[in-house]
Coordinates of C-alpha atoms in Angstrom, one line a residue:
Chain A
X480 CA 84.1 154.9 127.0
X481 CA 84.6 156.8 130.6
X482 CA 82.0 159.7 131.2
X483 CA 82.9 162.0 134.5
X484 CA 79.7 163.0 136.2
X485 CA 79.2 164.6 139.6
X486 CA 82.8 164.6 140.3
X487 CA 82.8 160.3 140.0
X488 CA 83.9 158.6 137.1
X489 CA 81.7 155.7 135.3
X490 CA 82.4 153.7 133.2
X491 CA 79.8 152.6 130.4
X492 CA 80.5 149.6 127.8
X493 CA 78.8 149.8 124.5
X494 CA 78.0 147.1 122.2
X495 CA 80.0 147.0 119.0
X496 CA 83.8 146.2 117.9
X497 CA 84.0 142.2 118.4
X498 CA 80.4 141.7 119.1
X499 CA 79.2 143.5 115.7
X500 CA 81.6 141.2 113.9
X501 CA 80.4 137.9 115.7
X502 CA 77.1 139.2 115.3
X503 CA 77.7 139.1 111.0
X504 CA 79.4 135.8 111.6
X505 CA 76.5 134.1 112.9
X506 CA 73.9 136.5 110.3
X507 CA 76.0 134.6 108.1
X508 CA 76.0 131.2 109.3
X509 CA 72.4 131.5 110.0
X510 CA 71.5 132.5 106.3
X511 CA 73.3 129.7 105.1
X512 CA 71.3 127.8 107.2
X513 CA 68.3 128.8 105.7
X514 CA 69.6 128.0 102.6
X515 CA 70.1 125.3 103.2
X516 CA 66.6 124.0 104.7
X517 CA 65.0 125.9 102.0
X518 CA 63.8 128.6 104.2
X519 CA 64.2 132.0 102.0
X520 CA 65.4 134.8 103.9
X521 CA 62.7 138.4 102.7
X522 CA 64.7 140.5 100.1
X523 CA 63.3 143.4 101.8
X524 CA 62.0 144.0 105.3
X525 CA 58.9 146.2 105.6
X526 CA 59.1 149.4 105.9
X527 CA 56.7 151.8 108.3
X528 CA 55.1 152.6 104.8
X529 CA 54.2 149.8 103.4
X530 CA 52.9 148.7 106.8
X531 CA 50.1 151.6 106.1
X532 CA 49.5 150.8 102.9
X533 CA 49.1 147.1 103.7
X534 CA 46.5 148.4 106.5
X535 CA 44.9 150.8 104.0
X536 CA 44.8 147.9 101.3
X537 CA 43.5 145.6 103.6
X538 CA 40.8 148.0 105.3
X539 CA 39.5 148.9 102.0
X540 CA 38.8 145.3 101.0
X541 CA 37.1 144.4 104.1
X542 CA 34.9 147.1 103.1
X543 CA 34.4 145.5 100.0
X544 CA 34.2 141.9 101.1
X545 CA 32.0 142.1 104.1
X546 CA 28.3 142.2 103.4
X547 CA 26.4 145.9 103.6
X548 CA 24.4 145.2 106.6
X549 CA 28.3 144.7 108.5
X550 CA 29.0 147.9 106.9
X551 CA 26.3 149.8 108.2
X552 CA 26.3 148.0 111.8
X553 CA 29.5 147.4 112.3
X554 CA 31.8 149.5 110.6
X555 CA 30.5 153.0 111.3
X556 CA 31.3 152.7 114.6
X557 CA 35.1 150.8 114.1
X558 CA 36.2 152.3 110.9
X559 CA 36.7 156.0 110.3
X560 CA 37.0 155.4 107.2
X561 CA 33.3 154.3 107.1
X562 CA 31.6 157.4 106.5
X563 CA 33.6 158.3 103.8
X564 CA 32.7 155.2 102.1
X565 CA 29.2 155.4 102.4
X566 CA 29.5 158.8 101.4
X567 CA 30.8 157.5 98.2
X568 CA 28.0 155.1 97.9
X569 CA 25.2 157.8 98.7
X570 CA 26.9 159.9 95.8
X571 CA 26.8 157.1 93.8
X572 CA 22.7 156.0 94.5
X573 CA 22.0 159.8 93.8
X574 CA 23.3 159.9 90.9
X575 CA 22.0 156.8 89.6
X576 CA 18.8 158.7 90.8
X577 CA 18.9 161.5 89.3
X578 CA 19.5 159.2 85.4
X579 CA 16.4 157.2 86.3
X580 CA 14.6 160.4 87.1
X581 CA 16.0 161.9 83.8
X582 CA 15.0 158.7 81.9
X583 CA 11.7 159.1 83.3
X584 CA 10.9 162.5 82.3
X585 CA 12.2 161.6 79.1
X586 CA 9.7 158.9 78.8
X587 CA 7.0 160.4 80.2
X588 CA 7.4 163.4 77.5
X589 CA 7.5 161.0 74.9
X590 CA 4.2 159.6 76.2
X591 CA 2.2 163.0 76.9
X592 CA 2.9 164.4 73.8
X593 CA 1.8 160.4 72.4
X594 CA -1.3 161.5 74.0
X595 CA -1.9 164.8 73.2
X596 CA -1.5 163.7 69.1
X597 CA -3.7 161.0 69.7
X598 CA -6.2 163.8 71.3
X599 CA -6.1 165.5 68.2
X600 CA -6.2 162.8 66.1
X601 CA -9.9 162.0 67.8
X602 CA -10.9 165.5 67.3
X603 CA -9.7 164.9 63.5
X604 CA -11.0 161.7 62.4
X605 CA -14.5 162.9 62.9
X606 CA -14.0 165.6 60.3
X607 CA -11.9 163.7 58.0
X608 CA -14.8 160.8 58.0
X609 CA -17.3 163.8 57.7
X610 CA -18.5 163.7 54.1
X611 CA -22.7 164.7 53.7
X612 CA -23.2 166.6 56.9
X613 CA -20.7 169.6 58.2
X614 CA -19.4 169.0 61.4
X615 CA -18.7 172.4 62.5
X616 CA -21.1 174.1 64.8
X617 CA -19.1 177.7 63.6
X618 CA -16.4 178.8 61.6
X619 CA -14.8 181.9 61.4
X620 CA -16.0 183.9 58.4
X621 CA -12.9 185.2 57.4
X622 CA -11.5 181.7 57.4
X623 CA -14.3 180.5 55.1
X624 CA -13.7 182.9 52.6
X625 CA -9.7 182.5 52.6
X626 CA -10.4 178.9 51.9
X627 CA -12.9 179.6 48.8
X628 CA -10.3 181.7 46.6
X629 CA -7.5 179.5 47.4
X630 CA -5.9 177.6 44.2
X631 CA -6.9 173.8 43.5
X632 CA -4.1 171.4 43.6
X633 CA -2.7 169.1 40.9
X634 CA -4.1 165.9 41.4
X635 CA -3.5 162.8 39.4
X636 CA -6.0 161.1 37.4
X637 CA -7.5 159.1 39.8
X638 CA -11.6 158.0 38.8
X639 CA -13.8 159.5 41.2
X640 CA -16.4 158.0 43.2
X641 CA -19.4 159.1 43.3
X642 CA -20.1 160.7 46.4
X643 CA -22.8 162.7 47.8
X644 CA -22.7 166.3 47.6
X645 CA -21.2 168.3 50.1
X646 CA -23.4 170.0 52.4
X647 CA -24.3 173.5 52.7
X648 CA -21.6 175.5 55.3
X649 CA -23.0 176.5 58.0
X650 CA -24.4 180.1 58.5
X651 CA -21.4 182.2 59.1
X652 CA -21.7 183.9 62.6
X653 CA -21.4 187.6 63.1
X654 CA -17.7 188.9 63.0
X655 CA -16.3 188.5 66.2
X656 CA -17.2 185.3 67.1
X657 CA -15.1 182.7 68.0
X658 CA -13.7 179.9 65.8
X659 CA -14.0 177.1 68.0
X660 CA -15.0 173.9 66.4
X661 CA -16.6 171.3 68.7
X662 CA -15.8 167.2 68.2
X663 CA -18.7 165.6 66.1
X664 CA -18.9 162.9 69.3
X665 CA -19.4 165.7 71.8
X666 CA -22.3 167.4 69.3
X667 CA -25.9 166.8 70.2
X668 CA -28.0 165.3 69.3
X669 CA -26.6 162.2 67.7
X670 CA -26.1 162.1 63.9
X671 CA -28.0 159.3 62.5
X672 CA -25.2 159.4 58.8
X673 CA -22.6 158.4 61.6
X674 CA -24.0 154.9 61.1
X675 CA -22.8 154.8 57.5
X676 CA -19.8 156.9 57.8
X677 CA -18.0 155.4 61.4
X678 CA -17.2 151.7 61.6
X679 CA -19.6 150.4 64.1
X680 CA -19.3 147.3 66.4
X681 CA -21.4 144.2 65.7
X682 CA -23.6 145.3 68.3
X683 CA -23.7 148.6 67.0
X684 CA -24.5 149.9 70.8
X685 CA -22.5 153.4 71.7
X686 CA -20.5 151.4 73.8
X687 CA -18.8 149.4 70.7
X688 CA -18.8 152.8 68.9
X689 CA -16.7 154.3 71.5
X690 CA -14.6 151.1 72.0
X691 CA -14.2 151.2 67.9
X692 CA -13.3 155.2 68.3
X693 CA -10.8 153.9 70.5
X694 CA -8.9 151.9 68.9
X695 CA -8.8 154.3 65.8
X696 CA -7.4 156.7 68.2
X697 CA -4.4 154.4 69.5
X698 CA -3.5 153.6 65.8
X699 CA -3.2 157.3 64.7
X700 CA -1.3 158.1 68.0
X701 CA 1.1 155.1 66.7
X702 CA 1.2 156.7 62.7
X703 CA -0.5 159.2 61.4
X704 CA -0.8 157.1 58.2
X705 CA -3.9 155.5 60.2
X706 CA -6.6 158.2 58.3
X707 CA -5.2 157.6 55.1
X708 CA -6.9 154.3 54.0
X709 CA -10.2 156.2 54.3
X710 CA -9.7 159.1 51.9
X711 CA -9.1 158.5 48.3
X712 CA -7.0 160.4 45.9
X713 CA -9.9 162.7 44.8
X714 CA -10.3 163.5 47.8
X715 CA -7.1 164.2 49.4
X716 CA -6.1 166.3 46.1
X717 CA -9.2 168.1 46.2
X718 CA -9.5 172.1 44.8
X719 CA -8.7 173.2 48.5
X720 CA -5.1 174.1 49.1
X721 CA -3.6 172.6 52.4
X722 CA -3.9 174.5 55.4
X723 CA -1.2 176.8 57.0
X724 CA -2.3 176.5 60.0
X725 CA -0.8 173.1 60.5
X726 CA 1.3 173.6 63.4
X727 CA 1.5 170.2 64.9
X728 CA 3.9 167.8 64.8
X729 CA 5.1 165.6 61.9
X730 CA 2.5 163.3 62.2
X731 CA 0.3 165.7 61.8
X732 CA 1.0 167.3 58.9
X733 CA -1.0 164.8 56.3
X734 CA -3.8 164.4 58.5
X735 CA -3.8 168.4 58.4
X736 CA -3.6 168.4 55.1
X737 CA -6.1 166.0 54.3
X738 CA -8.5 168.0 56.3
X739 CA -8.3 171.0 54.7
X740 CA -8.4 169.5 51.3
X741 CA -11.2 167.1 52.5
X742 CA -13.9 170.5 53.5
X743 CA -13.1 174.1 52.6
X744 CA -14.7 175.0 55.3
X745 CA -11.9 173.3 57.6
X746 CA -10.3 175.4 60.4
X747 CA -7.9 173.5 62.8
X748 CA -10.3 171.9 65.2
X749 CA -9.3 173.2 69.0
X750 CA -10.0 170.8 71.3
X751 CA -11.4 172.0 74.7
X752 CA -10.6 168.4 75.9
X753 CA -6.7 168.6 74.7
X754 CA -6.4 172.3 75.9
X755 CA -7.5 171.3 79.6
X756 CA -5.1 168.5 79.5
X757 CA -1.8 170.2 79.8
X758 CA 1.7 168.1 80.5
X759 CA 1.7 167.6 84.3
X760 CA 4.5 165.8 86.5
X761 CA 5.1 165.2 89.7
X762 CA 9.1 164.5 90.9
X763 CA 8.6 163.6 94.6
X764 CA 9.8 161.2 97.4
X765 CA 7.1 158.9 98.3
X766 CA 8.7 157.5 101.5
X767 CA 11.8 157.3 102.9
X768 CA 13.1 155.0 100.2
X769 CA 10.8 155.5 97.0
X770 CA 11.0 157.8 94.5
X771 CA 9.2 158.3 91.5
X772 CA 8.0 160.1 88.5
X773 CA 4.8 160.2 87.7
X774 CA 2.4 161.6 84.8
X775 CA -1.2 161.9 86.2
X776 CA -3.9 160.4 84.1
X777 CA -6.0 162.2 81.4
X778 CA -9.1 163.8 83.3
X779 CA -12.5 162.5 83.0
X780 CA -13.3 165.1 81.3
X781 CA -11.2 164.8 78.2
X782 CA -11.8 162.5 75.1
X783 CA -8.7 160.1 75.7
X784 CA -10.0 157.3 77.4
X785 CA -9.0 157.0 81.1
X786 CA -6.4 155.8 82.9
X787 CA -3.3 156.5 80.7
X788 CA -0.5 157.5 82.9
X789 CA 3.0 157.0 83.8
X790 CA 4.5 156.5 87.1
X791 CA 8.1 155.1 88.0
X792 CA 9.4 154.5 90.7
X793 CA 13.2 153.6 92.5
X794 CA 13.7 152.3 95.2
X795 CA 16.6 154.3 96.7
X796 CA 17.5 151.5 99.5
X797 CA 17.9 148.8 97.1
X798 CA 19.5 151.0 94.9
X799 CA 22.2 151.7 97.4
X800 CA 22.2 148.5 98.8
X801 CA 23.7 147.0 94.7
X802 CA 27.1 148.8 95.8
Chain B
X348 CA 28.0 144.4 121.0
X349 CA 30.0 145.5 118.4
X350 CA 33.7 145.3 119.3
X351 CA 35.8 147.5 117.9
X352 CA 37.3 145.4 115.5
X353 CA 39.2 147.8 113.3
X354 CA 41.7 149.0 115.7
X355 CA 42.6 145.7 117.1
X356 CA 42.9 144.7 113.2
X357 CA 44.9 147.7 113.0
X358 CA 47.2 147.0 115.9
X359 CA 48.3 143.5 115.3
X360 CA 48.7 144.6 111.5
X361 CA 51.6 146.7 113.3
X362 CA 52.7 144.6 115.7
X363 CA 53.2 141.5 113.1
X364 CA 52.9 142.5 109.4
X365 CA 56.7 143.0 109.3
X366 CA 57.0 139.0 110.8
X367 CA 54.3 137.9 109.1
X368 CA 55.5 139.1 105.5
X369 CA 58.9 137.6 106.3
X370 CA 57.3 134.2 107.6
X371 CA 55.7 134.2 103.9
X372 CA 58.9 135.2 102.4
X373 CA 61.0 132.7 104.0
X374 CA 58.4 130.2 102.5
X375 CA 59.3 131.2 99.4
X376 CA 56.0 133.3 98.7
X377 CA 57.9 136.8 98.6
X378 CA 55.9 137.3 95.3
X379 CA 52.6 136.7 97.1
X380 CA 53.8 138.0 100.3
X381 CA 51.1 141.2 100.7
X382 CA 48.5 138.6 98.9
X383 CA 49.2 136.3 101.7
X384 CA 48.9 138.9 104.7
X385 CA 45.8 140.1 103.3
X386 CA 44.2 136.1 102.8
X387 CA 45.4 136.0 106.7
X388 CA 44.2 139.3 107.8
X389 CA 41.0 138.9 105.9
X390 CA 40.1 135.4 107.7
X391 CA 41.3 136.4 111.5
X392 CA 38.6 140.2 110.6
X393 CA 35.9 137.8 109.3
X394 CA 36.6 135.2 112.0
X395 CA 36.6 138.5 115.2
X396 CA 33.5 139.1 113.1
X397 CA 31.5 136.2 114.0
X398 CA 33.4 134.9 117.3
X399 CA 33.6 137.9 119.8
X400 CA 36.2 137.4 122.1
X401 CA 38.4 136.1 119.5
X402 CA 41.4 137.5 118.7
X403 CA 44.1 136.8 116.1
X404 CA 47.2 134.7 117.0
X405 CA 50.3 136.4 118.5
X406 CA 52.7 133.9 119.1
X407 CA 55.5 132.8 116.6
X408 CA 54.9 129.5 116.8
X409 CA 51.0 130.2 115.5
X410 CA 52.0 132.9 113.2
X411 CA 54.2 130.3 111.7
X412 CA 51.7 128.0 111.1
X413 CA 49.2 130.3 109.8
X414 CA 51.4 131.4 107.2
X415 CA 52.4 127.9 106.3
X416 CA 49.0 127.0 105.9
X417 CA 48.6 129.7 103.2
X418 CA 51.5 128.8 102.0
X419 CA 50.6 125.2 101.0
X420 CA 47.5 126.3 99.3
X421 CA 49.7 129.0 97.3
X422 CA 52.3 126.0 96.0
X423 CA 49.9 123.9 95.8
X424 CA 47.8 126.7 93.3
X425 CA 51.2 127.0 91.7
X426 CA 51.9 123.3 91.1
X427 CA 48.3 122.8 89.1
X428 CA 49.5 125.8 87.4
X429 CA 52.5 124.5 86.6
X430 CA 50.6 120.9 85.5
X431 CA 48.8 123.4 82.8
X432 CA 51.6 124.9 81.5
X433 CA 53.5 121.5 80.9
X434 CA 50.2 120.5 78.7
X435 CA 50.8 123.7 76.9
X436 CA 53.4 124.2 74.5
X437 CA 54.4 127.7 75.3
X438 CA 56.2 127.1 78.9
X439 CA 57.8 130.1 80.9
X440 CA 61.5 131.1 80.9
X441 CA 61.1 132.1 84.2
X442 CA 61.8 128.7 86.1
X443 CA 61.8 130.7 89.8
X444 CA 58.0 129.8 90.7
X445 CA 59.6 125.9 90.3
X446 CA 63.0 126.9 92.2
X447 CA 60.7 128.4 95.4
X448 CA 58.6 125.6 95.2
X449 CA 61.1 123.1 95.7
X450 CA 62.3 124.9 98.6
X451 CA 59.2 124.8 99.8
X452 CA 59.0 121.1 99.5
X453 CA 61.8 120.4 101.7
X454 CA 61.1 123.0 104.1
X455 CA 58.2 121.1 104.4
X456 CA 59.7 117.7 104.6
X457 CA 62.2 119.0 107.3
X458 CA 60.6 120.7 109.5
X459 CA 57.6 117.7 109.7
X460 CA 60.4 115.3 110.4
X461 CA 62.2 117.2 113.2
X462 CA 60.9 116.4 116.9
X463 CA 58.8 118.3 118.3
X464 CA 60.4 120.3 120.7
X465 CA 62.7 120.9 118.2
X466 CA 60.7 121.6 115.4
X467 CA 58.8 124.4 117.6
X468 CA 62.0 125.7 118.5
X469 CA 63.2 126.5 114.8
X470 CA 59.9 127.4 113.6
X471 CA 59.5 130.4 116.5
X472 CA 63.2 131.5 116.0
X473 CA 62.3 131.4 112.1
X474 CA 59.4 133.8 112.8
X475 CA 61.2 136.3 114.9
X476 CA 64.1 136.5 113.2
X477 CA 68.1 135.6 115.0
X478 CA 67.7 139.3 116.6
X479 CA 64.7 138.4 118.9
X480 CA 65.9 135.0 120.8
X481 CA 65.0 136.5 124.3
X482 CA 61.5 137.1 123.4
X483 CA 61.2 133.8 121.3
X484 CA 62.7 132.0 124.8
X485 CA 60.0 133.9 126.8
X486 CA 57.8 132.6 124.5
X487 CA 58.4 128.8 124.7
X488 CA 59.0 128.9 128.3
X489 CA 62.7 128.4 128.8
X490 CA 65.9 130.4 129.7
X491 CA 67.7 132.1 127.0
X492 CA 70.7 129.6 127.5
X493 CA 68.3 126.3 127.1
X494 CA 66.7 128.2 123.9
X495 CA 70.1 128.5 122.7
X496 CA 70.6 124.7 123.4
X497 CA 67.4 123.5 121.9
X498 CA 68.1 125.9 118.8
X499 CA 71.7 124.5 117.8
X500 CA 70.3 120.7 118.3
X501 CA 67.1 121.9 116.1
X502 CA 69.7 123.4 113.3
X503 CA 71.8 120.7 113.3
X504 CA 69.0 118.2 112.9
X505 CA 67.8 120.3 110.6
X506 CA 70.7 120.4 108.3
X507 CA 71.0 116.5 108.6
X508 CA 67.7 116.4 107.2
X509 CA 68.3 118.4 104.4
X510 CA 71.4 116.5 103.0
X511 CA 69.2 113.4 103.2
X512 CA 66.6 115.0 101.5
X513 CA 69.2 116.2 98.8
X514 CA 71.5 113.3 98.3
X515 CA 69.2 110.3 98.8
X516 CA 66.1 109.0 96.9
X517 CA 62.8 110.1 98.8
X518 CA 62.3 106.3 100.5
X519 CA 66.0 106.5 101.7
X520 CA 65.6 109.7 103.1
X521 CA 62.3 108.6 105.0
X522 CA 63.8 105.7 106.5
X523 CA 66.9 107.3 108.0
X524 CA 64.9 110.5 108.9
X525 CA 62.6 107.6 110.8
X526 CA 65.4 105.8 112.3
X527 CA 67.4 109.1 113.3
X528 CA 64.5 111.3 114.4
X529 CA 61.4 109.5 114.4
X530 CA 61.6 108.6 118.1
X531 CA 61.2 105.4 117.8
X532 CA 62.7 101.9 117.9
X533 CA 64.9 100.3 115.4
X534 CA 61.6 96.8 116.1
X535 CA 58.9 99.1 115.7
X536 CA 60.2 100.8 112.6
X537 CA 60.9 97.0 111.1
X538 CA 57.3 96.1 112.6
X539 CA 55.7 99.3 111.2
X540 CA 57.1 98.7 107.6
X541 CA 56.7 94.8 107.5
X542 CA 60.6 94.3 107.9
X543 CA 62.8 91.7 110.2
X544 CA 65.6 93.8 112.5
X545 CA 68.3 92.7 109.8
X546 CA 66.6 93.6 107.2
X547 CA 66.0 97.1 108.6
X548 CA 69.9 97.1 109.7
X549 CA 70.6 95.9 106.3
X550 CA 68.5 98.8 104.2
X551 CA 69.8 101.3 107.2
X552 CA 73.5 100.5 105.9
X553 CA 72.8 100.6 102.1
X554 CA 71.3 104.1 103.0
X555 CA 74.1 105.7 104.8
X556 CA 76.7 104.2 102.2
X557 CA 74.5 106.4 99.6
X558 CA 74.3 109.0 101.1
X559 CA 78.3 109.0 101.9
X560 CA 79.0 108.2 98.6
X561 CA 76.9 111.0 97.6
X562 CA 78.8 113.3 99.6
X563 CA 81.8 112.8 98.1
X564 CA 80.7 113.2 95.1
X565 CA 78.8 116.3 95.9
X566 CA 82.1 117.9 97.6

């Protein structure tokens, strides 16, 4: 081919014509060769694509394969994809965060409430165990008199024990006054019939009374069938009509019930202990790596004995470090 | 100090992936071609990783070998697979895996009885494919012209091999490959197997008459 430039003529050869075909020729030959040695020649070269994808493929399982701390040392600074990845792995730890927080709350519900019925449960037992002497400081007058014209129940035939008679109700207060009932074990002075009505330790020293208390108190958190074993069917079907004012759980329902059949004088006892013991959590980062839930313990005030609380902690480092 | 290892891993992915998949697909691994770039790439990042200063091979002549070596553990996975499925009743239709694997075999045969010069010769012009002969003769050292030289001896060794290895029982096929290539002597051969010179003439005769005979019948 003969180009013309600057009034001089050149001439420029370009491959092709006999050289293409020699060049097939010898493809050819040579893949015949190949053959022949056993050396396959690729079905497909390449292309610019797959080269990408191969580097893509291959980048993301190195991120995979090497250990974290090359992640974070090495690859931040090498890869741009890095950030992305431990992007993905910070959305991942937070979320896995936020469940054990959830799971924690959940728990920590569970266990406050736990608490709170086994807070009224110790503010019940007294008055379900109270049988000669009335363990209410006051009662509301119009309370007491809704209770004496309410229908007796249909009991069973069931023999009756012979029990001492029920004491005198207290003198009713003037109208007005508030119905608060106060926990026989917070009453002064000490009530010498709570010897024959409250199991007592061997020892029979406050301490074993308390300890006794206790465990009473963990068993009706666990059921409230834990009071039953001490009333008898006289006395749970007695000529008082169950309370309405049992607003408490499930579990609280009988021992309700057996109250207010047990004394018509019964008002739902309000605990000043439960009351000042409200639900209280704390969802906080204690470091740069812990987090936790935590339900404080009962106050030293309150009848529940001490030290019950919940915390839980994750630890976010570790947590991240699993992926 | 942290190298930036990523690029580099990046760069010789584009500088080589193209020869290095056709390296494992002239081995007869085009099924596990991207498996075997990714066994190679993943070794040469972890091995940048803990030797700084290290970088991944560029020649063809290395590249060759590298996939080889990846190669032989691949056939030699495929040939305890293949073990396994003749203990098990059900066998595969597809009888391809076998067919590449043979291949493979006397590749493998071939190319470790060629001399050396030879041998490196084919291997690099394998890697880069008939299009890149200049670069391949830059690599080795020599003019374009002596490349071509070295090339057409290393083929037509190279074929000789492979009709021995086709038409002759494996211990025939040795002992000509030996006597033809092996660079040795015809009393060093006799003294290396335990043979006299006339015995070694005489199994040297019956061999080529086989392999003639098999020739024929195989044209």
């Amino acid at each position: 081919m003969t180009t013309r430039h600057a009034g001089r003529g050149r001439l420029v050869l370009l491959r092709g014509g006999r050289d293409a075909r020699a060049s097939a020729r010898e493809d050819a030959d040579w893949d015949t060769f190949c053959a022949r040695i056993g050396w396959a020649s690729a079905p497909e070269a390449l292309s610019d694509h797959d080269e990408r994808l191969l580097v893509d493929r291959l980048l993301g399982t190195l991120d995979r394969t090497i250990d974290p701390a090359v992640v974070r040392g090495v690859a931040p600074e090498a890869s741009p994809r890095a950030p992305s990845a431990w992007a993905r792995q910070v959305v991942v730890a937070s979320t896995m965060l936020a469940v054990a927080a959830a799971i924690g709350l959940v728990v920590a519900a569970t266990l406050s409430w736990q608490a709170r019925a086994a807070a009224r449960a110790v503010h019940a037992e007294p008055e379900v165990l109270a049988t000669s002497a009335p363990r209410l400081r006051s009662i509301a007058p119009v309370e007491k008199a809704r209770h004496a014209v309410d229908p007796p129940m249909q009991e069973p035939d069931a023999p009756k024990k012979p029990r001492k008679a029920p004491p005198a109700p207290a003198p009713p207060e003037p109208p007005g006054a508030i119905a608060s009932v106060r926990a026989a074990d917070t009453a002064t002075p000490h009530d010498p019939e709570d010897d024959l009505r409250a199991p007592r330790s061997r020892a029979g020293d406050p301490a074993g009374e308390a300890s006794s208390r206790g465990a009473a108190v963990i068993a009706a958190a666990g059921s409230s069938t834990a009071t039953v074993p001490v009333l008898t069917d006289a006395e749970r079907f007695s000529a008082a009509a169950p309370s309405t004012l049992a607003v408490a759980g499930p579990q609280r329902v009988l021992g309700v019930e057996t109250l207010a059949a047990r004394s018509p004088t019964w008002v739902p006892a309000v605990s000043e202990g439960v009351r000042a013991t409200p639900a209280s959590w704390s969802i906080a980062p204690a470091g740069e790596r812990w987090f936790g839930a935590s339900l404080p313990p009962s106050p030293a005030g309150s009848v529940l004995p001490g030290g019950i609380g919940v915390v839980a902690q994750l630890d976010l480092g570790k947590a991240i470090g699993q992926f | 100090m942290n190298l930036p290892l990523e690029p580099q891993l990046t760069a010789h992915v584009q500088r080589h992936a193209r020869r290095l998949h056709r390296l494992a697909c002239g081995f007869g691994c085009a099924r596990d071609a991207d498996d075997i770039l990714q066994t190679l790439y993943t070794r040469w990042w972890r091995r940048m990783r803990d030797e700084p200063g290290w970088s991944p091979p560029e020649s063809n002549g290395e590249l060759f070998v590298c996939v080889r070596r990846v190669a032989i553990d691949i056939a030699a996975r495929e040939q305890r697979d293949r073990a396994r499925d003749e203990r098990s009743p059900v066998r595969p239709l597809d009888a391809s895996p076998e067919d590449s694997l043979q291949a493979f075999d006397r590749l493998r045969w071939i190319l470790s009885r060629l001399p050396v010069q030879l041998g490196d010769a084919l291997k690099a012009s394998l890697a880069a494919g008939r299009s890149d002969d200049a670069a391949v003769a830059r690599e080795l050292g020599l003019t374009h012209a002596a490349f071509t030289a070295r090339l057409f001896k290393a083929r037509r060794a190279a074929e000789e091999l492979a009709s021995f290895y086709e038409l002759l029982p494996l211990e025939r096929a040795n002992l000509l490959a030996e006597l033809r290539y092996g660079g040795k002597s015809r009393s060093e051969i006799a003294r290396q197997h335990g043979l006299s010179v006339d015995e070694l003439a005489a199994r040297c005769r019956g061999a080529e008459d086989a392999l003639e005979k098999n020739r024929k019948v195989a044209s």
